[in-house]
Coordinates of C-alpha atoms in Angstrom, one line a residue:
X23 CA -0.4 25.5 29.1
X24 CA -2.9 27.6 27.4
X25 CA -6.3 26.1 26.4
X26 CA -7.3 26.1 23.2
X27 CA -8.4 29.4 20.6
X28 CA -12.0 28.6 19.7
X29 CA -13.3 27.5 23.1
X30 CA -11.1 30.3 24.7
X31 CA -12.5 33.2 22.3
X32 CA -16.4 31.9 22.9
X33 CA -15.6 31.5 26.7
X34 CA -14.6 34.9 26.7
X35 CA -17.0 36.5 24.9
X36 CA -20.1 34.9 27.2
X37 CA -18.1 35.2 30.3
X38 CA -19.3 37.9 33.4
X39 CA -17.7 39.9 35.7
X40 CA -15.8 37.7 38.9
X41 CA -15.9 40.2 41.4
X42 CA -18.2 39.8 44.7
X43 CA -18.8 36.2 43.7
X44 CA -19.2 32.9 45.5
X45 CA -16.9 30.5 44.0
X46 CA -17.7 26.3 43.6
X47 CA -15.2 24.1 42.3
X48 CA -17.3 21.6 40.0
X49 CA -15.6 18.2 39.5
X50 CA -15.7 16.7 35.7
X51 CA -18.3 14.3 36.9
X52 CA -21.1 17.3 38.1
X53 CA -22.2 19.1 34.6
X54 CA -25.3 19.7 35.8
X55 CA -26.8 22.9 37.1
X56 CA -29.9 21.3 38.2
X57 CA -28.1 20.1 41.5
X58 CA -26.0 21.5 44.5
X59 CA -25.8 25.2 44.5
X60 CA -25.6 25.7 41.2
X61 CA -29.7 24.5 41.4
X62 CA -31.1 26.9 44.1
X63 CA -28.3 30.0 44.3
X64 CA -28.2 33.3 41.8
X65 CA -26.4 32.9 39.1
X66 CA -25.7 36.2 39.1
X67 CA -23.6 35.6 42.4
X68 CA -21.7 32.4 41.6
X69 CA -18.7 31.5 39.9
X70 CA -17.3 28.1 39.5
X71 CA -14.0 26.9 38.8
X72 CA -13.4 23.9 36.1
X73 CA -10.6 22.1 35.5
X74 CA -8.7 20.3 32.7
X75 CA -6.0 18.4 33.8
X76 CA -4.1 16.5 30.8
X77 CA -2.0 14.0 33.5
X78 CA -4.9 12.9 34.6
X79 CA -5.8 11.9 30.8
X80 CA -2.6 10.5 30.4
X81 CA -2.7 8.6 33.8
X82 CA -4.4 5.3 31.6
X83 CA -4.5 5.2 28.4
X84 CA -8.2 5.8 28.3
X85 CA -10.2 5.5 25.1
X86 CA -10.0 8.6 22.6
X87 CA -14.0 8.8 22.9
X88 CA -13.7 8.8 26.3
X89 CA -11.2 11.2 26.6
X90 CA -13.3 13.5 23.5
X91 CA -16.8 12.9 25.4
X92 CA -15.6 13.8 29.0
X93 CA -14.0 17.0 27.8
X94 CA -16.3 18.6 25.4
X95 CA -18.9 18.2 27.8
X96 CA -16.6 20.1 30.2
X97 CA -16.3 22.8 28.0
X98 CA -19.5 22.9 26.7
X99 CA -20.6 23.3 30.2
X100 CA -18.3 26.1 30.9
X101 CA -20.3 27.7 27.8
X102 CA -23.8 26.8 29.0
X103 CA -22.8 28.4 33.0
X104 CA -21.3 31.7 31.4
X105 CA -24.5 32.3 29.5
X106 CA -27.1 31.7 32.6
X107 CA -24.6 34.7 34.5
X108 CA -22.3 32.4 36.0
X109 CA -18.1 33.5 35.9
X110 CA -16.8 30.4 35.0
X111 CA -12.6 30.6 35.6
X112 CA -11.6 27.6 33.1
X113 CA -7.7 26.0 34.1
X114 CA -5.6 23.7 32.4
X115 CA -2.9 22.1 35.0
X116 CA -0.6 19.4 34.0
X117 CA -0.9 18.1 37.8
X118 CA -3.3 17.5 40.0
X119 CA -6.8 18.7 40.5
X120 CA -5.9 20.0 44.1
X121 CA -3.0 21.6 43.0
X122 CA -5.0 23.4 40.0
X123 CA -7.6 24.0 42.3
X124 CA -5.0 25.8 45.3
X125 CA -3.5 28.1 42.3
X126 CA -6.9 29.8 42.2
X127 CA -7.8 30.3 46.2
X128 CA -5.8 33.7 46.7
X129 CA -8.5 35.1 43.7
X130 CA -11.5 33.4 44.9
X131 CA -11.2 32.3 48.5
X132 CA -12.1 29.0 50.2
X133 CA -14.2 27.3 47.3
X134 CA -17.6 25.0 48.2
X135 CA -17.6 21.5 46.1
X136 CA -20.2 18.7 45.9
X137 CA -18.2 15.7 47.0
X138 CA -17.1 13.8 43.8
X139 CA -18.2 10.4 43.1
X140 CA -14.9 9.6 41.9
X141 CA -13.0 8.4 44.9
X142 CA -9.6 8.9 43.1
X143 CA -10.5 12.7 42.9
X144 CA -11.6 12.7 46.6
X145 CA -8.2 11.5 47.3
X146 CA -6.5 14.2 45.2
X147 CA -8.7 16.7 46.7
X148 CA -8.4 15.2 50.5
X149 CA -5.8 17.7 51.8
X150 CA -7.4 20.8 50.1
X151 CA -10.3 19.8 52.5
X152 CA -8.9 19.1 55.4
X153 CA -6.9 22.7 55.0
X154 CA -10.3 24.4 54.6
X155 CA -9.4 25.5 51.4
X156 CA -12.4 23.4 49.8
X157 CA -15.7 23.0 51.7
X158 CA -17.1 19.3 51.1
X159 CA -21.3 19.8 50.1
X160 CA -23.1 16.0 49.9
X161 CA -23.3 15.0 45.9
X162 CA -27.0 15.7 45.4
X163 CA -26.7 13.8 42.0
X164 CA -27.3 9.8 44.5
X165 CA -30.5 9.0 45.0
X166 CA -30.0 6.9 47.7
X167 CA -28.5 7.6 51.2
X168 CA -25.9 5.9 53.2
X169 CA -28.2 4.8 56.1
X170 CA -30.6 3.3 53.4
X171 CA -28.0 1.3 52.5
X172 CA -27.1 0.5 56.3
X173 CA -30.5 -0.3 57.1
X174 CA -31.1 -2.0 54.7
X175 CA -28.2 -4.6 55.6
X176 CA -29.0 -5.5 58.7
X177 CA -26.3 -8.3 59.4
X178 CA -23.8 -6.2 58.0
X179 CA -21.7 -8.5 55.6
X180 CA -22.0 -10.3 53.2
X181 CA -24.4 -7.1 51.4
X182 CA -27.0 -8.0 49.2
X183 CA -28.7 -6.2 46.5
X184 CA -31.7 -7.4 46.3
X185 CA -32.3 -6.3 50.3
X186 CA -30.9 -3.1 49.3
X187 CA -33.6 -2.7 46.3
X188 CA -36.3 -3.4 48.4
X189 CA -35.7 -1.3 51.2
X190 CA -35.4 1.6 48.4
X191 CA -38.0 0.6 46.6
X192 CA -40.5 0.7 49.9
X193 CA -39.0 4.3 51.0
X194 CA -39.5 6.2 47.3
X195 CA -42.1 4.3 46.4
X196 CA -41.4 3.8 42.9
X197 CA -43.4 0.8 41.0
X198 CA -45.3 0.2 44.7
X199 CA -49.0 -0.1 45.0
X200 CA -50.0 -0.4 48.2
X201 CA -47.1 -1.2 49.7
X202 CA -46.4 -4.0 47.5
X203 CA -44.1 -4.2 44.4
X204 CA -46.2 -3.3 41.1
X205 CA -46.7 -6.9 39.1
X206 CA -46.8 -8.6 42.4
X207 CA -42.8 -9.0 42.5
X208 CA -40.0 -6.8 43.0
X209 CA -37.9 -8.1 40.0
X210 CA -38.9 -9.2 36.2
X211 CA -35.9 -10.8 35.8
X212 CA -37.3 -13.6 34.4
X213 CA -39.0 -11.6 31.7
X214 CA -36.1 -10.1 30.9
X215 CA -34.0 -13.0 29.6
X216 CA -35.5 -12.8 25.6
X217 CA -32.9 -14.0 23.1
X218 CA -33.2 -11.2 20.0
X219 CA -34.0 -13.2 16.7
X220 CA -33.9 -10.8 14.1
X221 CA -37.6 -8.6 15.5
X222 CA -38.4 -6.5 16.5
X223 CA -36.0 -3.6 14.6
X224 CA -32.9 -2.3 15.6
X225 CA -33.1 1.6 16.6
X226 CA -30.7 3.2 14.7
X227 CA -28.6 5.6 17.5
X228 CA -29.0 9.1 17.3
X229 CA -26.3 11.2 14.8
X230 CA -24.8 14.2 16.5
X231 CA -23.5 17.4 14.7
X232 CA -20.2 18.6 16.1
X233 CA -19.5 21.9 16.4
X234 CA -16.6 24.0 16.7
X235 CA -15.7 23.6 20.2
X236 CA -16.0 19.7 19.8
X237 CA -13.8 19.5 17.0
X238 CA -11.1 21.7 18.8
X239 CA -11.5 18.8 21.8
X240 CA -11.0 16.1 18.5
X241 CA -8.1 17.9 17.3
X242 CA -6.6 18.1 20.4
X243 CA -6.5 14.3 21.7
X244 CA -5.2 13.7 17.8
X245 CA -1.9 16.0 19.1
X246 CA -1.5 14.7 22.5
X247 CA -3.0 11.6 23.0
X248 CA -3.1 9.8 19.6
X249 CA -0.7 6.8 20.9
X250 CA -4.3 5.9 23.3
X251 CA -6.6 3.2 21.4
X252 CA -9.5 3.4 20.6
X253 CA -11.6 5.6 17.3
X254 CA -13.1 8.6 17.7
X255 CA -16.4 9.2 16.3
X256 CA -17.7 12.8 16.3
X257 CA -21.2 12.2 14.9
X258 CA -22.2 9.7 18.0
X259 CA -20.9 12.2 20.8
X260 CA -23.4 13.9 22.7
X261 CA -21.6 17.5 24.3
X262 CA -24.2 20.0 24.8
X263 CA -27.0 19.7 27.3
X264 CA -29.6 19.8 24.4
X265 CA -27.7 16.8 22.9
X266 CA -27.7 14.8 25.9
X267 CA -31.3 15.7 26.3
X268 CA -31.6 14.5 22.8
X269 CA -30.3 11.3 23.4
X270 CA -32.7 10.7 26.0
X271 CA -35.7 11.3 24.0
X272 CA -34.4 8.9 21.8
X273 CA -33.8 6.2 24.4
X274 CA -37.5 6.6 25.6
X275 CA -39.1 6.5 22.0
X276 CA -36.8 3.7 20.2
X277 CA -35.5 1.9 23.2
X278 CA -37.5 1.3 26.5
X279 CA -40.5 -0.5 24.9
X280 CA -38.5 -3.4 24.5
X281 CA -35.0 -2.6 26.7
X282 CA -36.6 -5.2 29.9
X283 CA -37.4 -8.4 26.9
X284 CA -34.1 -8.0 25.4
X285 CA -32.2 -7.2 28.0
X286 CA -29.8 -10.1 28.0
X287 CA -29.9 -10.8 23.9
X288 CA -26.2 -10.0 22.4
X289 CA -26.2 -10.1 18.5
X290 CA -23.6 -8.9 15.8
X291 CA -26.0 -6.8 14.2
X292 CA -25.2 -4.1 17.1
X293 CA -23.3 -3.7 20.3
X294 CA -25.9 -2.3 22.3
X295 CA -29.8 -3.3 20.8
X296 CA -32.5 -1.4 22.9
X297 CA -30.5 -0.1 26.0
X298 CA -30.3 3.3 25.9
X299 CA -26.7 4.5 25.8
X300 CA -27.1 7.4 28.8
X301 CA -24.2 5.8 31.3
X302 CA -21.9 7.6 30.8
X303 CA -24.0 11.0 30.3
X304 CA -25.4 9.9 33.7
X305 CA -22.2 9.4 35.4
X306 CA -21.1 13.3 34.7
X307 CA -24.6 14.0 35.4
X308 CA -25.4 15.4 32.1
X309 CA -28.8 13.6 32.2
X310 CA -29.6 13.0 36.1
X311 CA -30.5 9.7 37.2
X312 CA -33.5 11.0 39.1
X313 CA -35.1 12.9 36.0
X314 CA -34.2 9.0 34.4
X315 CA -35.9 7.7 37.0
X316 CA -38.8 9.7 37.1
X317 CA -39.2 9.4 33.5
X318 CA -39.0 5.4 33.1
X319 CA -41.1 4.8 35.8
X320 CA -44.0 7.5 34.5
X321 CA -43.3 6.0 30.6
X322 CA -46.2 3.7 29.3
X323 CA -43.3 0.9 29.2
X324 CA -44.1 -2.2 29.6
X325 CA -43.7 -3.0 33.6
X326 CA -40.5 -5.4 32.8
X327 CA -38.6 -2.8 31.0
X328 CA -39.8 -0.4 33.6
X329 CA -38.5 -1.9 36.7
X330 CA -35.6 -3.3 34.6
X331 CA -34.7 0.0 34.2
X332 CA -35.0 0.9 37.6
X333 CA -33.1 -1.7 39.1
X334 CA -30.3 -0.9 37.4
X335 CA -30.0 2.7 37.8
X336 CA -32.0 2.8 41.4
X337 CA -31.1 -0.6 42.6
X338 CA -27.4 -1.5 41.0
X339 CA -26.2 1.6 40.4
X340 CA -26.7 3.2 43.9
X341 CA -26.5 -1.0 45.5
X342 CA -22.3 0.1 43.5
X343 CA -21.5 3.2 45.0
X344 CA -22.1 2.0 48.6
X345 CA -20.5 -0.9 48.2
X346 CA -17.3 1.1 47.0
X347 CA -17.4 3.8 49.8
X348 CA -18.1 1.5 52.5
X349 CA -15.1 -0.3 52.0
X350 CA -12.6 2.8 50.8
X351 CA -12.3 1.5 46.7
X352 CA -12.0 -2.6 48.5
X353 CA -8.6 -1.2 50.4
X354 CA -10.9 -1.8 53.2
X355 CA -12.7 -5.4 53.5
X356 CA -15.1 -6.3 56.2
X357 CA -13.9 -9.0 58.6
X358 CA -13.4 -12.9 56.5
X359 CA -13.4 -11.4 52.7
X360 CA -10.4 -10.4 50.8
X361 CA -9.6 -9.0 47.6
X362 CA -8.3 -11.8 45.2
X363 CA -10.9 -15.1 46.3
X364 CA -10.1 -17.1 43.6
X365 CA -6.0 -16.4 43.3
X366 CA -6.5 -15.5 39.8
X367 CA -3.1 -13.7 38.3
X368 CA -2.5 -14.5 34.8
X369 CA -1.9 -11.4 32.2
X370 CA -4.9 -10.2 30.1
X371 CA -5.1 -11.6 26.6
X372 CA -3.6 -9.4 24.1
X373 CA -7.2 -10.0 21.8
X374 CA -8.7 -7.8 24.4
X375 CA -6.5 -5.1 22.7
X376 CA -8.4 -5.5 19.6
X377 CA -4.8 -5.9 17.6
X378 CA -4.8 -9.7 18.0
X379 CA -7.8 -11.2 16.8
X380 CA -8.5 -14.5 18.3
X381 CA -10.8 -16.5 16.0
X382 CA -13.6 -16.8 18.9
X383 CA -16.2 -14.5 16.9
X384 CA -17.9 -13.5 20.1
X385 CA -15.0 -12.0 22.1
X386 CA -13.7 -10.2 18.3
X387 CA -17.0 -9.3 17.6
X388 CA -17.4 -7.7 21.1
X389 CA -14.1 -6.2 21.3
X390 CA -14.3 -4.6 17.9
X391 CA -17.4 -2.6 19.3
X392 CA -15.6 -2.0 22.7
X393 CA -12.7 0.0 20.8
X394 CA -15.1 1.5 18.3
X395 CA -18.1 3.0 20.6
X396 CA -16.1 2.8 24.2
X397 CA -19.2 1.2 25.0
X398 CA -21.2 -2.1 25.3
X399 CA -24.3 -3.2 27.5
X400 CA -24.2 -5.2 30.4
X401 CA -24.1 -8.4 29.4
X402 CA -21.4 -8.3 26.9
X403 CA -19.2 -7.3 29.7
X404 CA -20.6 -9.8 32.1
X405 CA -21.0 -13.0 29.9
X406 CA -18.2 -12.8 27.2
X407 CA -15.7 -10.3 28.3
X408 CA -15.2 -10.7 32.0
X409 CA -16.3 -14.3 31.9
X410 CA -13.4 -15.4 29.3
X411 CA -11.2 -13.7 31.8
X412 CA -12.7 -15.4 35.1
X413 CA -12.0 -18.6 33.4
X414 CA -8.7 -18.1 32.3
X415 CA -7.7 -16.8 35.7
X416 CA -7.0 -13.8 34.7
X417 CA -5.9 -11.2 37.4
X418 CA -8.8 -9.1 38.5
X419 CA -6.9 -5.6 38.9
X420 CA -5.6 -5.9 35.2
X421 CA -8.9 -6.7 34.0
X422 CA -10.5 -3.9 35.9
X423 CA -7.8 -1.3 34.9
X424 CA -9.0 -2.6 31.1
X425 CA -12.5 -2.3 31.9
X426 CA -11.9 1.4 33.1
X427 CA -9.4 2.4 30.1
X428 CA -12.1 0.9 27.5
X429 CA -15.6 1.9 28.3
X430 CA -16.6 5.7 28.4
X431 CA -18.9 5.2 31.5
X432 CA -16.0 3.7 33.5
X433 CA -15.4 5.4 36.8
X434 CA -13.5 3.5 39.8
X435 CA -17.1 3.7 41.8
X436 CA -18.8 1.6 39.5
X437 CA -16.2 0.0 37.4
X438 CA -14.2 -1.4 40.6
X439 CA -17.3 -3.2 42.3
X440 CA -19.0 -4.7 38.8
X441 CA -15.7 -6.2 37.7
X442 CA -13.6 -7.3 40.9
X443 CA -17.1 -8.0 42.7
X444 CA -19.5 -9.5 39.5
X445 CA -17.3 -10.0 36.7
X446 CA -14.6 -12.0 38.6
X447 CA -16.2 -13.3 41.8
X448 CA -12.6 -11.5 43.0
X449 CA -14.3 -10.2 46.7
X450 CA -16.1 -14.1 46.9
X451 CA -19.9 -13.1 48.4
X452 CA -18.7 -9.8 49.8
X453 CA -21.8 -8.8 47.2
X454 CA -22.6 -11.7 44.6
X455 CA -23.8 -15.0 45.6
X456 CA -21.2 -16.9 42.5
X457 CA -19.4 -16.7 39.8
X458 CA -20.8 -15.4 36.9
X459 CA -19.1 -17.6 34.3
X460 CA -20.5 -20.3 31.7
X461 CA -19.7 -22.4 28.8
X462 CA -20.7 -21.7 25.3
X463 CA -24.3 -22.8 25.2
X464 CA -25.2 -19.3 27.3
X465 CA -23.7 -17.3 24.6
X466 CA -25.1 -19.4 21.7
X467 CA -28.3 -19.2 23.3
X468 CA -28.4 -15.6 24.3
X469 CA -26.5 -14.5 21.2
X470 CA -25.9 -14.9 17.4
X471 CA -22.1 -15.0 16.9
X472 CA -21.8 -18.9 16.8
X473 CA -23.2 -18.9 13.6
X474 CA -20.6 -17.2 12.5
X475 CA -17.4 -18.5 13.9
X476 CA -14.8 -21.0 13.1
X477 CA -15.6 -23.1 16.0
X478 CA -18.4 -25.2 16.7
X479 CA -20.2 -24.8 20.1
X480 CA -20.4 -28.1 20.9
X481 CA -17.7 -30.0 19.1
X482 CA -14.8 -27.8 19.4
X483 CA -15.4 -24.0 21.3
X484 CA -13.2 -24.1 23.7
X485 CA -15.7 -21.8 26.1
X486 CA -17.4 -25.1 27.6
X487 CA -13.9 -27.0 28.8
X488 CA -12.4 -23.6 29.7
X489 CA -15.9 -23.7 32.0
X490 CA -15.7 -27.1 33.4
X491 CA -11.8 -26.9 34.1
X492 CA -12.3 -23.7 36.0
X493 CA -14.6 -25.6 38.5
X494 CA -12.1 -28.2 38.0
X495 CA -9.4 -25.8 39.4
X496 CA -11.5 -23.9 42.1
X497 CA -13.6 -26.4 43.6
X498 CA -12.5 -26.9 46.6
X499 CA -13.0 -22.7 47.2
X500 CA -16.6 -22.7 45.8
X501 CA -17.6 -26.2 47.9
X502 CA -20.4 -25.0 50.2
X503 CA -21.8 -22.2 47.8
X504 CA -25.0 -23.6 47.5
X505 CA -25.5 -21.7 44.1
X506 CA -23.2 -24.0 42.5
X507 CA -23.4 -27.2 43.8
X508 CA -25.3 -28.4 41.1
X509 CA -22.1 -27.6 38.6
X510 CA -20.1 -29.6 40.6
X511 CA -22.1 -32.3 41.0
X512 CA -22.2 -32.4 37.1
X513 CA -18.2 -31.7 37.5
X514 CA -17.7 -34.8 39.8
X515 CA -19.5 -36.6 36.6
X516 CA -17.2 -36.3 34.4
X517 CA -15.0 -38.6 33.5
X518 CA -10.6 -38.6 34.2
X519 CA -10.7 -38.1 30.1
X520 CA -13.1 -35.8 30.4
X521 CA -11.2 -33.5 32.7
X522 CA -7.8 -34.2 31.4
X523 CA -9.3 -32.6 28.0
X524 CA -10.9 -29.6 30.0
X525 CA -7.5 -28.9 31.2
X526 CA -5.4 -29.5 28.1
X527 CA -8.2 -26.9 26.5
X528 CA -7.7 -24.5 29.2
X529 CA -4.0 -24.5 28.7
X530 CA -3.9 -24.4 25.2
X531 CA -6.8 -21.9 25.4
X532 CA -4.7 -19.8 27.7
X533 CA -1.5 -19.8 25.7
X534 CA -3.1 -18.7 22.9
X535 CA -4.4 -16.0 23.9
X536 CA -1.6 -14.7 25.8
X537 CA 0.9 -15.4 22.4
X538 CA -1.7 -13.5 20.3
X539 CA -2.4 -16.4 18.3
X540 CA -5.5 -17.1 16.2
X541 CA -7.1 -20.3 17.6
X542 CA -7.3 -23.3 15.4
X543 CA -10.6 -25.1 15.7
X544 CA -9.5 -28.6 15.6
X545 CA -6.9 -28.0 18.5
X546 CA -10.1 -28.5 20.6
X547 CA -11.4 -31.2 19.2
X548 CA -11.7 -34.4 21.2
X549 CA -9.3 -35.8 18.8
X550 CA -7.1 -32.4 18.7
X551 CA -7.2 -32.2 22.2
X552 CA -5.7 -35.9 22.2
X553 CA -2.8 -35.4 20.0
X554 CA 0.0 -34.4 21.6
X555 CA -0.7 -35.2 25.0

């Protein structure tokens, strides 16, 4: 399969000699040449090896802006290598990486590769290594170690972020003053938990001019993978370096002064409100999360957007990828923890499709934006999408293979640990202390869609005895979790009525959903919920 005309004509025309040179292979998640021996070696003498593979694309039926973002960048860092002196040698191999990557050995010899932060690709890869055909380098894009986290979880199992933060926090010193935590606390949480009411303003994301070799990557998903869901939209696609620096000037100027105060807020009026958008540039290491880092912490921020920040890319984001490699993708679970706690296995709702609308305004609303940016921030995912599916029972593997098909920053090193681990309470305390699930007064509270929708959040949502049947159901599992014994001493409250309706709601709730049905408000009524007992 030949790659396309206009990226193969400008690839060609920047391209340098091959000969004499040491060759890398660079994974699709390293487009950086600020790391790994792209970083410290001559250009002049290096050539690297990129690789497209289409099965891999069609492996899940990823997002189209996914699909568009990941390979543009690809190529557009094929571009940028070829014009610093590198030889690039561009493949695309309707197989595997290792395979694509073995096709290429009798040219260049044994190749050197950072090791990818993808575990499915270190699989793929695995026997190219172990044949010596690939050298394994240390990713230089972490900024964290594995004996940080070690040491920093001293009893081993159950792992703990917060520990984890701290110990990293004490060895970089970032936000310290001496030796404490700046503020006089390690985490702002608290300050951090600002519903957004209309002020301060929106930042309007950044619009991005697509060139020639992005709209050959548009035209090409169109062909090949138009059956995958999802828009694609050109003019909010970052590709070049200088775009994805772009965005990042943005972020700082419109976003951070208010990212840590409205942190938690959710609103219709946009999908993301001050957080910054940079992921998914960070997880191909576009923008590099120590640069981030460095950045954020030496902004004039205010401190709880500052270590707000940091904890999530320093604390969480690293806390995520240690986690996954320490227990081989959860194949691999320390002694007393295994992988489905809370024997959830009923199929995902067809409204988390987008084609199926379900009359709940906050999961539409939220969905809509899912399948038109591929993104959405953190809470959105926690508190509506992942928490619908917790309650309904919903089997953690199917919601995670969503979660990774939906958002562009989805990788199985991040996206595996926040959904089965956070989202789900899957992996029990292996990592989080409970389940992260509520009933509709934390979205009405944190958000703006009630207003809105057709149901009422405290005559008839369905959220709130979806909530209170779920520790109906799993009580006797999350007895002794000391984080939600006051729930079920409120459970233990209710009345037989009372729970008889929870359940009837969760039921009706559930089957629904599943038929692709548009709810009916007065279903879930107390006198709906009645009728037809």
């Amino acid at each position: 399969m030949a790659y396309s005309d206009d990226f193969a004509t400008e690839l060609g025309a920047r391209n340098n000699d091959p000969a004499g040179r040491r060759w890398l292979f660079v994974p699709y998640d390293q487009l950086s040449d600020a790391i790994g021996p792209l970083s410290h070696e001559d250009p002049a003498e290096l050539g690297i090896v990129l690789v497209e593979s289409p099965a891999k694309a069609a492996k899940r039926p990823y997002h189209r802006q996914k699909l568009a973002l990941v390979l543009t960048n690809l190529r557009h860092f094929a571009l940028e290598q070829a014009e610093r002196g590198v030889s690039v040698k561009h493949l695309v191999h309707d197989g595997s990486y290792a395979e694509a990557v073995e096709r290429v050995l009798p040219e260049t010899g044994p190749l050197r590769c950072m090791e990818p932060a993808e575990r499915e690709l270190r699989l793929d890869l695995a026997p190219l290594v172990e044949s010596g055909g690939l050298e394994s380098l240390p990713h230089e894009g972490w900024l964290t170690t594995k004996a940080q986290f070690e040491d920093s979880q001293k009893r081993g199992a159950p792992w703990r972020m917060e520990a984890f933060y701290r110990h990293v926090r004490k060895a970089t010193g970032l936000l310290m003053e001496d030796g404490k935590p700046a503020g006089g606390k390690l985490s702002h949480d608290a300050d951090n938990r600002k519903p957004w009411k209309g002020d301060p303003t929106l930042p309007s994301p950044p619009v991005f001019q697509p060139d020639r070799i992005t709209l050959e990557v548009a035209e090409l998903i169109e062909q090949r993978f138009s059956s995958h869901p999802g828009a694609l939209d050109l003019d909010s696609l970052p590709a070049s370096r200088r775009q994805a620096e772009s965005l990042w000037i943005w972020a700082k100027s419109e976003c951070l002064e208010h990212f840590g105060t409205y942190e938690d807020a959710m609103t219709t009026q946009s999908a993301t409100l001050f957080h910054t958008r940079v992921s998914a540039l960070m997880h191909l290491h576009r923008l590099l999360p120590r640069d981030i880092v460095r950045d954020v912490v030496s902004s004039d921020a205010p401190l709880n957007s500052r270590e707000g920040f940091l904890r999530q890319v320093l604390g969480w984001r690293e806390f995520m990828r240690h986690v996954h490699a320490a227990t081989e993708g959860f194949t691999q679970l320390p002694d007393g923890f295994q992988r489905d706690f809370l024997d959830a296995r009923r199929p995902l709702p067809q409204a988390f499709w987008g084609s199926k609308p379900s009359g709940l305004h906050c999961l539409d609303t939220v969905v809509d934006d899912v399948w038109r940016d591929g993104y959405g921030h953190h809470i959105t995912r926690l508190m509506v999408l992942s928490n619908l599916a917790t309650l309904l029972d919903v089997s953690p593997d199917e919601l995670t293979e969503w979660f990774w098909v939906a958002y562009a920053d989805a990788y199985d090193w991040v996206v595996e640990p926040n959904v089965l681990g956070m989202g789900t309470f899957s992996l029990g305390e292996l990592f989080t202390t409970k389940p992260y699930v509520s009933g509709s007064a934390y979205i009405d509270r944190m958000g703006d869609y009630c207003g809105d929708c057709a149901f009422h959040p405290k005559k008839s949502c369905p959220w709130t005895r979806a909530y209170w049947a779920f520790l109906g159901r799993h009580a006797e599992r999350l007895r002794g979790n000391p984080r939600v014994a006051m729930p079920l001493r409120s459970l233990a409250k209710r009345s037989p009525e009372q729970r008889q309706r929870d359940e009837r709601a969760f039921e009706r709730l559930h089957d629904g959903l599943g038929a692709g049905q548009q709810l009916d408000p007065d279903a879930f009524t107390d006198a709906g919920l009645d009728e037809g007992r």
